[in-house]
Amino acid sequence: MHDRRRLGRVIWAPLVAAALSGLVIGAVARLLMRGITLAIGGLTGFSLVSTLAIIVVFVVLAVPAAVTATARPVVRHAGRWVTAVVTGMLAAGTGLSDAKTILLADESRLTTIAVLIVAFAAAVVAHGLLAQHLTLRFRRLPAGDSTPAEALGTI
């Protein structure tokens, strides 16, 4: 019984952590993207499909960091940076499509745009760190006297 709980934590902790990290950082990234669009004077509006797609991408990209959270330090750091680099490259590729618009933006808005871009970069770096932190927290949750299935009365 104890081994099943431990195996469950090994499997579910990183998956739930990746989902939560992707949800939080994906939502923050979406808001920052919208802020940049507002700052450059672009059309605004949220598309539910686009928002969900961004969050799903952030969830998937959090997996390397989450699954390496309990590994040796070099592997743990590599997992975190794989998440940050891949997320950053995808974000940079997407952001470059707006490069002309950003360069042609009103000079009075450049400071705001720069602050939003730096905040976005910080969110990208925090993405893997949050996934690893949550994984470790979920792995350390106290074990109950029963499994979740037993608590619900299904066994």
CSV table of N, CA and C in Angstrom, one decimal:
chain,number,residue,atom,x,y,z
A,1,MET,N,0.8,-1.2,0.0
A,1,MET,CA,0.0,0.0,0.0
A,1,MET,C,0.9,1.3,0.0
A,2,HIS,N,1.9,1.3,0.9
A,2,HIS,CA,2.8,2.4,0.9
A,2,HIS,C,3.5,2.6,-0.4
A,3,ASP,N,3.9,1.5,-1.0
A,3,ASP,CA,4.6,1.6,-2.3
A,3,ASP,C,3.8,2.2,-3.4
A,4,ARG,N,2.5,1.9,-3.3
A,4,ARG,CA,1.5,2.5,-4.3
A,4,ARG,C,1.4,4.0,-4.1
A,5,ARG,N,1.3,4.4,-2.9
A,5,ARG,CA,1.3,5.8,-2.6
A,5,ARG,C,2.5,6.6,-3.1
A,6,ARG,N,3.6,6.0,-2.8
A,6,ARG,CA,4.9,6.6,-3.2
A,6,ARG,C,5.0,6.6,-4.7
A,7,LEU,N,4.7,5.6,-5.4
A,7,LEU,CA,4.7,5.6,-6.9
A,7,LEU,C,3.7,6.6,-7.4
A,8,GLY,N,2.6,6.7,-6.8
A,8,GLY,CA,1.6,7.8,-7.2
A,8,GLY,C,2.2,9.1,-7.1
A,9,ARG,N,2.9,9.4,-6.0
A,9,ARG,CA,3.5,10.7,-5.8
A,9,ARG,C,4.6,11.0,-6.8
A,10,VAL,N,5.4,9.9,-7.1
A,10,VAL,CA,6.4,10.1,-8.1
A,10,VAL,C,5.9,10.4,-9.5
A,11,ILE,N,4.7,9.8,-9.8
A,11,ILE,CA,4.1,10.1,-11.1
A,11,ILE,C,3.3,11.3,-11.2
A,12,TRP,N,2.4,11.5,-10.2
A,12,TRP,CA,1.4,12.6,-10.2
A,12,TRP,C,2.0,13.9,-9.8
A,13,ALA,N,2.9,13.9,-8.9
A,13,ALA,CA,3.5,15.2,-8.4
A,13,ALA,C,4.0,16.1,-9.6
A,14,PRO,N,4.9,15.5,-10.5
A,14,PRO,CA,5.4,16.3,-11.5
A,14,PRO,C,4.3,16.7,-12.6
A,15,LEU,N,3.4,15.8,-12.8
A,15,LEU,CA,2.3,16.1,-13.8
A,15,LEU,C,1.4,17.2,-13.3
A,16,VAL,N,1.0,17.2,-12.0
A,16,VAL,CA,0.2,18.2,-11.5
A,16,VAL,C,1.0,19.5,-11.4
A,17,ALA,N,2.3,19.4,-11.0
A,17,ALA,CA,3.1,20.6,-10.9
A,17,ALA,C,3.3,21.3,-12.3
A,18,ALA,N,3.5,20.5,-13.3
A,18,ALA,CA,3.6,21.0,-14.7
A,18,ALA,C,2.3,21.7,-15.1
A,19,ALA,N,1.2,21.1,-14.7
A,19,ALA,CA,-0.1,21.6,-15.1
A,19,ALA,C,-0.3,23.0,-14.4
A,20,LEU,N,-0.1,23.0,-13.1
A,20,LEU,CA,-0.3,24.3,-12.4
A,20,LEU,C,0.7,25.4,-12.8
A,21,SER,N,2.0,25.0,-13.0
A,21,SER,CA,3.0,25.9,-13.4
A,21,SER,C,2.6,26.5,-14.8
A,22,GLY,N,2.2,25.6,-15.7
A,22,GLY,CA,1.9,26.0,-17.0
A,22,GLY,C,0.6,26.9,-17.0
A,23,LEU,N,-0.3,26.6,-16.2
A,23,LEU,CA,-1.5,27.4,-16.0
A,23,LEU,C,-1.2,28.8,-15.5
A,24,VAL,N,-0.4,28.9,-14.5
A,24,VAL,CA,0.0,30.2,-13.9
A,24,VAL,C,0.9,31.0,-14.8
A,25,ILE,N,2.0,30.4,-15.2
A,25,ILE,CA,2.9,31.2,-16.1
A,25,ILE,C,2.3,31.4,-17.4
A,26,GLY,N,1.6,30.5,-18.0
A,26,GLY,CA,0.9,30.7,-19.3
A,26,GLY,C,-0.1,31.9,-19.2
A,27,ALA,N,-0.8,32.0,-18.1
A,27,ALA,CA,-1.8,33.1,-17.9
A,27,ALA,C,-1.0,34.4,-17.8
A,28,VAL,N,0.0,34.4,-17.0
A,28,VAL,CA,0.9,35.6,-16.9
A,28,VAL,C,1.4,36.0,-18.2
A,29,ALA,N,1.9,35.0,-19.0
A,29,ALA,CA,2.5,35.3,-20.3
A,29,ALA,C,1.4,35.9,-21.2
A,30,ARG,N,0.3,35.3,-21.2
A,30,ARG,CA,-0.8,35.8,-22.0
A,30,ARG,C,-1.2,37.3,-21.7
A,31,LEU,N,-1.2,37.6,-20.4
A,31,LEU,CA,-1.5,39.0,-20.0
A,31,LEU,C,-0.4,39.9,-20.4
A,32,LEU,N,0.9,39.5,-20.3
A,32,LEU,CA,2.0,40.3,-20.7
A,32,LEU,C,2.0,40.5,-22.2
A,33,MET,N,1.6,39.5,-23.0
A,33,MET,CA,1.5,39.6,-24.4
A,33,MET,C,0.5,40.7,-24.8
A,34,ARG,N,-0.6,40.6,-24.1
A,34,ARG,CA,-1.7,41.6,-24.3
A,34,ARG,C,-1.2,43.0,-23.9
A,35,GLY,N,-0.5,43.1,-22.9
A,35,GLY,CA,0.1,44.4,-22.5
A,35,GLY,C,1.0,44.9,-23.5
A,36,ILE,N,1.8,44.1,-24.1
A,36,ILE,CA,2.7,44.6,-25.2
A,36,ILE,C,1.9,45.0,-26.4
A,37,THR,N,0.9,44.3,-26.7
A,37,THR,CA,0.0,44.7,-27.8
A,37,THR,C,-0.6,46.0,-27.5
A,38,LEU,N,-1.1,46.2,-26.3
A,38,LEU,CA,-1.7,47.5,-26.0
A,38,LEU,C,-0.7,48.6,-26.0
A,39,ALA,N,0.5,48.3,-25.5
A,39,ALA,CA,1.6,49.4,-25.5
A,39,ALA,C,2.0,49.8,-26.9
A,40,ILE,N,2.0,48.9,-27.9
A,40,ILE,CA,2.4,49.3,-29.2
A,40,ILE,C,1.2,49.8,-30.0
A,41,GLY,N,0.0,49.9,-29.4
A,41,GLY,CA,-1.1,50.4,-30.1
A,41,GLY,C,-1.8,49.5,-31.0
A,42,GLY,N,-1.6,48.2,-30.7
A,42,GLY,CA,-2.3,47.2,-31.6
A,42,GLY,C,-3.7,46.9,-31.2
A,43,LEU,N,-4.4,46.1,-32.0
A,43,LEU,CA,-5.7,45.7,-31.7
A,43,LEU,C,-5.7,44.7,-30.5
A,44,THR,N,-6.7,44.9,-29.6
A,44,THR,CA,-6.7,44.0,-28.4
A,44,THR,C,-7.9,43.2,-28.5
A,45,GLY,N,-7.9,42.1,-27.7
A,45,GLY,CA,-9.0,41.2,-27.7
A,45,GLY,C,-8.4,39.8,-27.3
A,46,PHE,N,-9.2,39.1,-26.5
A,46,PHE,CA,-8.7,37.8,-26.1
A,46,PHE,C,-9.5,36.7,-26.9
A,47,SER,N,-8.8,35.8,-27.4
A,47,SER,CA,-9.4,34.7,-28.1
A,47,SER,C,-9.2,33.5,-27.1
A,48,LEU,N,-10.3,32.9,-26.8
A,48,LEU,CA,-10.3,31.7,-25.8
A,48,LEU,C,-9.4,30.6,-26.4
A,49,VAL,N,-9.5,30.4,-27.7
A,49,VAL,CA,-8.7,29.3,-28.3
A,49,VAL,C,-7.2,29.6,-28.2
A,50,SER,N,-6.8,30.9,-28.5
A,50,SER,CA,-5.4,31.3,-28.4
A,50,SER,C,-4.9,31.2,-26.9
A,51,THR,N,-5.7,31.7,-26.0
A,51,THR,CA,-5.4,31.6,-24.6
A,51,THR,C,-5.2,30.2,-24.1
A,52,LEU,N,-6.1,29.3,-24.5
A,52,LEU,CA,-5.9,27.9,-24.1
A,52,LEU,C,-4.7,27.3,-24.8
A,53,ALA,N,-4.5,27.6,-26.0
A,53,ALA,CA,-3.3,27.1,-26.7
A,53,ALA,C,-2.0,27.5,-26.0
A,54,ILE,N,-1.9,28.8,-25.6
A,54,ILE,CA,-0.7,29.3,-24.9
A,54,ILE,C,-0.6,28.5,-23.6
A,55,ILE,N,-1.6,28.3,-22.8
A,55,ILE,CA,-1.5,27.6,-21.6
A,55,ILE,C,-1.1,26.2,-21.8
A,56,VAL,N,-1.7,25.5,-22.8
A,56,VAL,CA,-1.3,24.1,-23.0
A,56,VAL,C,0.2,24.0,-23.4
A,57,VAL,N,0.7,25.0,-24.2
A,57,VAL,CA,2.1,25.0,-24.5
A,57,VAL,C,2.9,25.1,-23.3
A,58,PHE,N,2.5,26.0,-22.4
A,58,PHE,CA,3.3,26.3,-21.2
A,58,PHE,C,3.2,25.0,-20.2
A,59,VAL,N,2.1,24.3,-20.2
A,59,VAL,CA,2.0,23.1,-19.4
A,59,VAL,C,3.0,22.1,-20.0
A,60,VAL,N,3.0,21.9,-21.3
A,60,VAL,CA,3.9,20.9,-21.9
A,60,VAL,C,5.3,21.2,-21.6
A,61,LEU,N,5.7,22.5,-21.8
A,61,LEU,CA,7.1,22.9,-21.6
A,61,LEU,C,7.5,22.9,-20.2
A,62,ALA,N,6.6,22.8,-19.2
A,62,ALA,CA,7.0,22.7,-17.8
A,62,ALA,C,7.4,21.3,-17.4
A,63,VAL,N,7.1,20.3,-18.3
A,63,VAL,CA,7.3,18.9,-17.9
A,63,VAL,C,8.8,18.6,-17.7
A,64,PRO,N,9.8,19.0,-18.5
A,64,PRO,CA,11.2,18.7,-18.3
A,64,PRO,C,11.6,19.2,-16.9
A,65,ALA,N,11.2,20.4,-16.5
A,65,ALA,CA,11.6,20.9,-15.2
A,65,ALA,C,11.0,20.1,-14.1
A,66,ALA,N,9.7,19.8,-14.2
A,66,ALA,CA,8.9,19.1,-13.2
A,66,ALA,C,9.5,17.7,-13.0
A,67,VAL,N,9.8,17.0,-14.0
A,67,VAL,CA,10.2,15.6,-13.8
A,67,VAL,C,11.7,15.5,-13.4
A,68,THR,N,12.4,16.6,-13.5
A,68,THR,CA,13.8,16.5,-13.0
A,68,THR,C,14.0,17.2,-11.6
A,69,ALA,N,12.9,17.5,-11.0
A,69,ALA,CA,12.9,18.3,-9.7
A,69,ALA,C,13.6,17.5,-8.6
A,70,THR,N,13.6,16.2,-8.6
A,70,THR,CA,14.2,15.4,-7.5
A,70,THR,C,15.5,14.8,-8.0
A,71,ALA,N,16.0,15.1,-9.1
A,71,ALA,CA,17.2,14.5,-9.6
A,71,ALA,C,18.4,15.2,-9.0
A,72,ARG,N,19.6,14.7,-9.4
A,72,ARG,CA,20.8,15.3,-8.9
A,72,ARG,C,20.9,16.8,-9.4
A,73,PRO,N,21.6,17.6,-8.7
A,73,PRO,CA,21.6,19.1,-9.0
A,73,PRO,C,21.9,19.4,-10.5
A,74,VAL,N,22.8,18.7,-11.1
A,74,VAL,CA,23.1,19.1,-12.5
A,74,VAL,C,22.0,18.7,-13.4
A,75,VAL,N,21.3,17.6,-13.2
A,75,VAL,CA,20.1,17.2,-14.0
A,75,VAL,C,19.0,18.1,-13.7
A,76,ARG,N,18.8,18.5,-12.4
A,76,ARG,CA,17.7,19.4,-12.0
A,76,ARG,C,17.9,20.8,-12.7
A,77,HIS,N,19.1,21.3,-12.7
A,77,HIS,CA,19.3,22.6,-13.3
A,77,HIS,C,19.2,22.5,-14.8
A,78,ALA,N,19.6,21.4,-15.4
A,78,ALA,CA,19.4,21.2,-16.9
A,78,ALA,C,17.9,21.1,-17.2
A,79,GLY,N,17.2,20.4,-16.4
A,79,GLY,CA,15.7,20.3,-16.7
A,79,GLY,C,15.1,21.7,-16.6
A,80,ARG,N,15.5,22.5,-15.6
A,80,ARG,CA,14.9,23.8,-15.5
A,80,ARG,C,15.3,24.7,-16.7
A,81,TRP,N,16.6,24.6,-17.1
A,81,TRP,CA,17.0,25.5,-18.2
A,81,TRP,C,16.5,25.0,-19.6
A,82,VAL,N,16.2,23.7,-19.7
A,82,VAL,CA,15.6,23.2,-20.9
A,82,VAL,C,14.2,23.9,-21.1
A,83,THR,N,13.5,23.9,-20.0
A,83,THR,CA,12.2,24.5,-20.0
A,83,THR,C,12.3,26.0,-20.3
A,84,ALA,N,13.2,26.7,-19.7
A,84,ALA,CA,13.4,28.1,-19.9
A,84,ALA,C,13.8,28.4,-21.3
A,85,VAL,N,14.8,27.7,-21.8
A,85,VAL,CA,15.3,27.9,-23.2
A,85,VAL,C,14.3,27.7,-24.2
A,86,VAL,N,13.7,26.5,-24.2
A,86,VAL,CA,12.7,26.2,-25.2
A,86,VAL,C,11.5,27.2,-25.1
A,87,THR,N,11.0,27.5,-23.9
A,87,THR,CA,9.9,28.4,-23.8
A,87,THR,C,10.4,29.8,-24.3
A,88,GLY,N,11.6,30.2,-24.0
A,88,GLY,CA,12.1,31.5,-24.4
A,88,GLY,C,12.3,31.5,-25.9
A,89,MET,N,12.7,30.5,-26.5
A,89,MET,CA,12.9,30.4,-28.0
A,89,MET,C,11.6,30.5,-28.7
A,90,LEU,N,10.6,29.8,-28.2
A,90,LEU,CA,9.2,29.9,-28.8
A,90,LEU,C,8.7,31.3,-28.6
A,91,ALA,N,8.8,31.9,-27.4
A,91,ALA,CA,8.3,33.2,-27.2
A,91,ALA,C,9.0,34.2,-28.1
A,92,ALA,N,10.4,34.1,-28.2
A,92,ALA,CA,11.1,35.0,-29.0
A,92,ALA,C,10.7,34.9,-30.5
A,93,GLY,N,10.5,33.7,-30.9
A,93,GLY,CA,10.0,33.6,-32.3
A,93,GLY,C,8.7,34.2,-32.5
A,94,THR,N,7.8,34.1,-31.6
A,94,THR,CA,6.5,34.7,-31.7
A,94,THR,C,6.6,36.2,-31.6
A,95,GLY,N,7.5,36.7,-30.7
A,95,GLY,CA,7.7,38.1,-30.5
A,95,GLY,C,8.3,38.8,-31.7
A,96,LEU,N,9.2,38.1,-32.4
A,96,LEU,CA,9.8,38.7,-33.5
A,96,LEU,C,8.8,39.0,-34.6
A,97,SER,N,7.7,38.4,-34.6
A,97,SER,CA,6.7,38.7,-35.6
A,97,SER,C,6.2,40.2,-35.4
A,98,ASP,N,6.3,40.6,-34.2
A,98,ASP,CA,5.9,42.0,-33.8
A,98,ASP,C,7.0,43.0,-33.8
A,99,ALA,N,8.2,42.6,-34.2
A,99,ALA,CA,9.4,43.4,-34.1
A,99,ALA,C,9.3,44.7,-34.8
A,100,LYS,N,8.8,44.7,-36.0
A,100,LYS,CA,8.6,45.9,-36.8
A,100,LYS,C,7.7,46.9,-36.1
A,101,THR,N,6.6,46.3,-35.6
A,101,THR,CA,5.6,47.2,-34.8
A,101,THR,C,6.2,47.8,-33.6
A,102,ILE,N,7.0,47.0,-32.9
A,102,ILE,CA,7.6,47.5,-31.7
A,102,ILE,C,8.6,48.6,-32.0
A,103,LEU,N,9.4,48.4,-33.1
A,103,LEU,CA,10.4,49.4,-33.5
A,103,LEU,C,9.8,50.7,-33.9
A,104,LEU,N,8.6,50.6,-34.5
A,104,LEU,CA,7.9,51.7,-35.0
A,104,LEU,C,6.9,52.4,-34.0
A,105,ALA,N,6.9,51.8,-32.8
A,105,ALA,CA,6.0,52.3,-31.7
A,105,ALA,C,6.5,53.7,-31.3
A,106,ASP,N,5.5,54.4,-30.8
A,106,ASP,CA,5.8,55.8,-30.3
A,106,ASP,C,6.8,55.8,-29.2
A,107,GLU,N,7.8,56.7,-29.3
A,107,GLU,CA,8.9,56.7,-28.4
A,107,GLU,C,8.5,56.8,-26.9
A,108,SER,N,7.4,57.4,-26.6
A,108,SER,CA,6.9,57.5,-25.3
A,108,SER,C,6.5,56.2,-24.7
A,109,ARG,N,6.3,55.2,-25.5
A,109,ARG,CA,5.8,53.9,-25.1
A,109,ARG,C,7.0,52.9,-24.9
A,110,LEU,N,8.2,53.2,-25.3
A,110,LEU,CA,9.3,52.3,-25.4
A,110,LEU,C,9.6,51.8,-24.0
A,111,THR,N,9.6,52.6,-23.0
A,111,THR,CA,9.9,52.2,-21.6
A,111,THR,C,8.9,51.1,-21.1
A,112,THR,N,7.6,51.4,-21.4
A,112,THR,CA,6.6,50.4,-21.0
A,112,THR,C,6.8,49.1,-21.8
A,113,ILE,N,7.1,49.2,-23.0
A,113,ILE,CA,7.3,47.9,-23.8
A,113,ILE,C,8.6,47.2,-23.3
A,114,ALA,N,9.6,47.9,-22.9
A,114,ALA,CA,10.8,47.3,-22.4
A,114,ALA,C,10.5,46.6,-21.1
A,115,VAL,N,9.8,47.3,-20.2
A,115,VAL,CA,9.4,46.7,-18.9
A,115,VAL,C,8.6,45.4,-19.1
A,116,LEU,N,7.7,45.4,-20.0
A,116,LEU,CA,6.9,44.2,-20.3
A,116,LEU,C,7.7,43.1,-20.9
A,117,ILE,N,8.6,43.4,-21.7
A,117,ILE,CA,9.5,42.4,-22.3
A,117,ILE,C,10.4,41.7,-21.2
A,118,VAL,N,10.9,42.6,-20.3
A,118,VAL,CA,11.7,42.0,-19.2
A,118,VAL,C,10.9,41.2,-18.3
A,119,ALA,N,9.7,41.6,-18.0
A,119,ALA,CA,8.8,40.9,-17.2
A,119,ALA,C,8.5,39.5,-17.8
A,120,PHE,N,8.3,39.5,-19.1
A,120,PHE,CA,8.0,38.3,-19.9
A,120,PHE,C,9.2,37.3,-19.7
A,121,ALA,N,10.4,37.9,-19.9
A,121,ALA,CA,11.6,37.1,-19.7
A,121,ALA,C,11.8,36.5,-18.3
A,122,ALA,N,11.4,37.3,-17.3
A,122,ALA,CA,11.4,36.8,-16.0
A,122,ALA,C,10.4,35.7,-15.8
A,123,ALA,N,9.3,35.8,-16.4
A,123,ALA,CA,8.2,34.7,-16.3
A,123,ALA,C,8.7,33.5,-16.9
A,124,VAL,N,9.4,33.6,-18.0
A,124,VAL,CA,10.0,32.4,-18.7
A,124,VAL,C,11.0,31.7,-17.8
A,125,VAL,N,11.8,32.4,-17.2
A,125,VAL,CA,12.8,31.8,-16.3
A,125,VAL,C,12.2,31.2,-15.1
A,126,ALA,N,11.1,31.9,-14.6
A,126,ALA,CA,10.4,31.4,-13.4
A,126,ALA,C,9.6,30.2,-13.7
A,127,HIS,N,9.3,29.9,-14.9
A,127,HIS,CA,8.5,28.8,-15.3
A,127,HIS,C,9.0,27.5,-14.8
A,128,GLY,N,10.2,27.2,-15.1
A,128,GLY,CA,10.8,25.9,-14.7
A,128,GLY,C,11.0,25.9,-13.2
A,129,LEU,N,11.4,27.0,-12.6
A,129,LEU,CA,11.6,27.0,-11.2
A,129,LEU,C,10.3,26.7,-10.4
A,130,LEU,N,9.2,27.3,-10.9
A,130,LEU,CA,7.9,27.1,-10.3
A,130,LEU,C,7.5,25.6,-10.4
A,131,ALA,N,7.7,25.0,-11.6
A,131,ALA,CA,7.4,23.6,-11.8
A,131,ALA,C,8.2,22.7,-10.8
A,132,GLN,N,9.4,23.0,-10.6
A,132,GLN,CA,10.2,22.2,-9.7
A,132,GLN,C,9.8,22.4,-8.3
A,133,HIS,N,9.6,23.7,-7.9
A,133,HIS,CA,9.2,24.0,-6.5
A,133,HIS,C,7.8,23.2,-6.2
A,134,LEU,N,6.9,23.3,-7.1
A,134,LEU,CA,5.6,22.6,-6.9
A,134,LEU,C,5.8,21.1,-6.8
A,135,THR,N,6.6,20.6,-7.7
A,135,THR,CA,6.8,19.1,-7.7
A,135,THR,C,7.4,18.7,-6.3
A,136,LEU,N,8.3,19.4,-5.8
A,136,LEU,CA,8.9,19.1,-4.5
A,136,LEU,C,7.9,19.2,-3.4
A,137,ARG,N,7.1,20.3,-3.4
A,137,ARG,CA,6.0,20.5,-2.4
A,137,ARG,C,5.0,19.3,-2.5
A,138,PHE,N,4.6,18.9,-3.7
A,138,PHE,CA,3.6,17.9,-3.8
A,138,PHE,C,4.2,16.5,-3.3
A,139,ARG,N,5.4,16.3,-3.6
A,139,ARG,CA,6.1,15.1,-3.1
A,139,ARG,C,6.2,15.0,-1.6
A,140,ARG,N,6.3,16.1,-0.9
A,140,ARG,CA,6.4,16.2,0.5
A,140,ARG,C,5.1,16.2,1.3
A,141,LEU,N,4.0,16.2,0.6
A,141,LEU,CA,2.7,16.3,1.3
A,141,LEU,C,2.6,15.1,2.2
A,142,PRO,N,2.0,15.3,3.4
A,142,PRO,CA,1.9,14.1,4.3
A,142,PRO,C,1.0,13.0,3.8
A,143,ALA,N,1.4,11.8,4.0
A,143,ALA,CA,0.6,10.7,3.6
A,143,ALA,C,-0.5,10.5,4.5
A,144,GLY,N,-1.7,10.3,4.0
A,144,GLY,CA,-2.9,10.0,4.8
A,144,GLY,C,-3.0,8.6,5.2
A,145,ASP,N,-4.0,8.2,6.0
A,145,ASP,CA,-4.2,6.9,6.4
A,145,ASP,C,-4.8,6.0,5.2
A,146,SER,N,-5.3,6.7,4.2
A,146,SER,CA,-5.9,6.0,3.1
A,146,SER,C,-5.5,6.6,1.8
A,147,THR,N,-5.6,5.8,0.8
A,147,THR,CA,-5.4,6.3,-0.6
A,147,THR,C,-6.6,7.2,-1.0
A,148,PRO,N,-6.5,8.0,-2.0
A,148,PRO,CA,-7.6,8.8,-2.4
A,148,PRO,C,-8.8,8.0,-2.8
A,149,ALA,N,-8.5,6.8,-3.4
A,149,ALA,CA,-9.6,5.9,-3.8
A,149,ALA,C,-10.3,5.4,-2.6
A,150,GLU,N,-9.6,5.0,-1.6
A,150,GLU,CA,-10.2,4.5,-0.3
A,150,GLU,C,-11.0,5.6,0.4
A,151,ALA,N,-10.4,6.8,0.4
A,151,ALA,CA,-11.2,7.9,1.0
A,151,ALA,C,-12.5,8.2,0.4
A,152,LEU,N,-12.6,7.9,-0.9
A,152,LEU,CA,-13.9,8.1,-1.6
A,152,LEU,C,-14.8,6.9,-1.5
A,153,GLY,N,-14.3,5.8,-0.9
A,153,GLY,CA,-15.1,4.6,-0.7
A,153,GLY,C,-15.2,3.8,-2.0
A,154,THR,N,-14.3,3.9,-2.9
A,154,THR,CA,-14.4,3.2,-4.2
A,154,THR,C,-13.7,1.8,-4.1
A,155,ILE,N,-12.9,1.6,-3.0
A,155,ILE,CA,-12.2,0.3,-2.9
A,155,ILE,C,-12.8,-0.4,-1.6
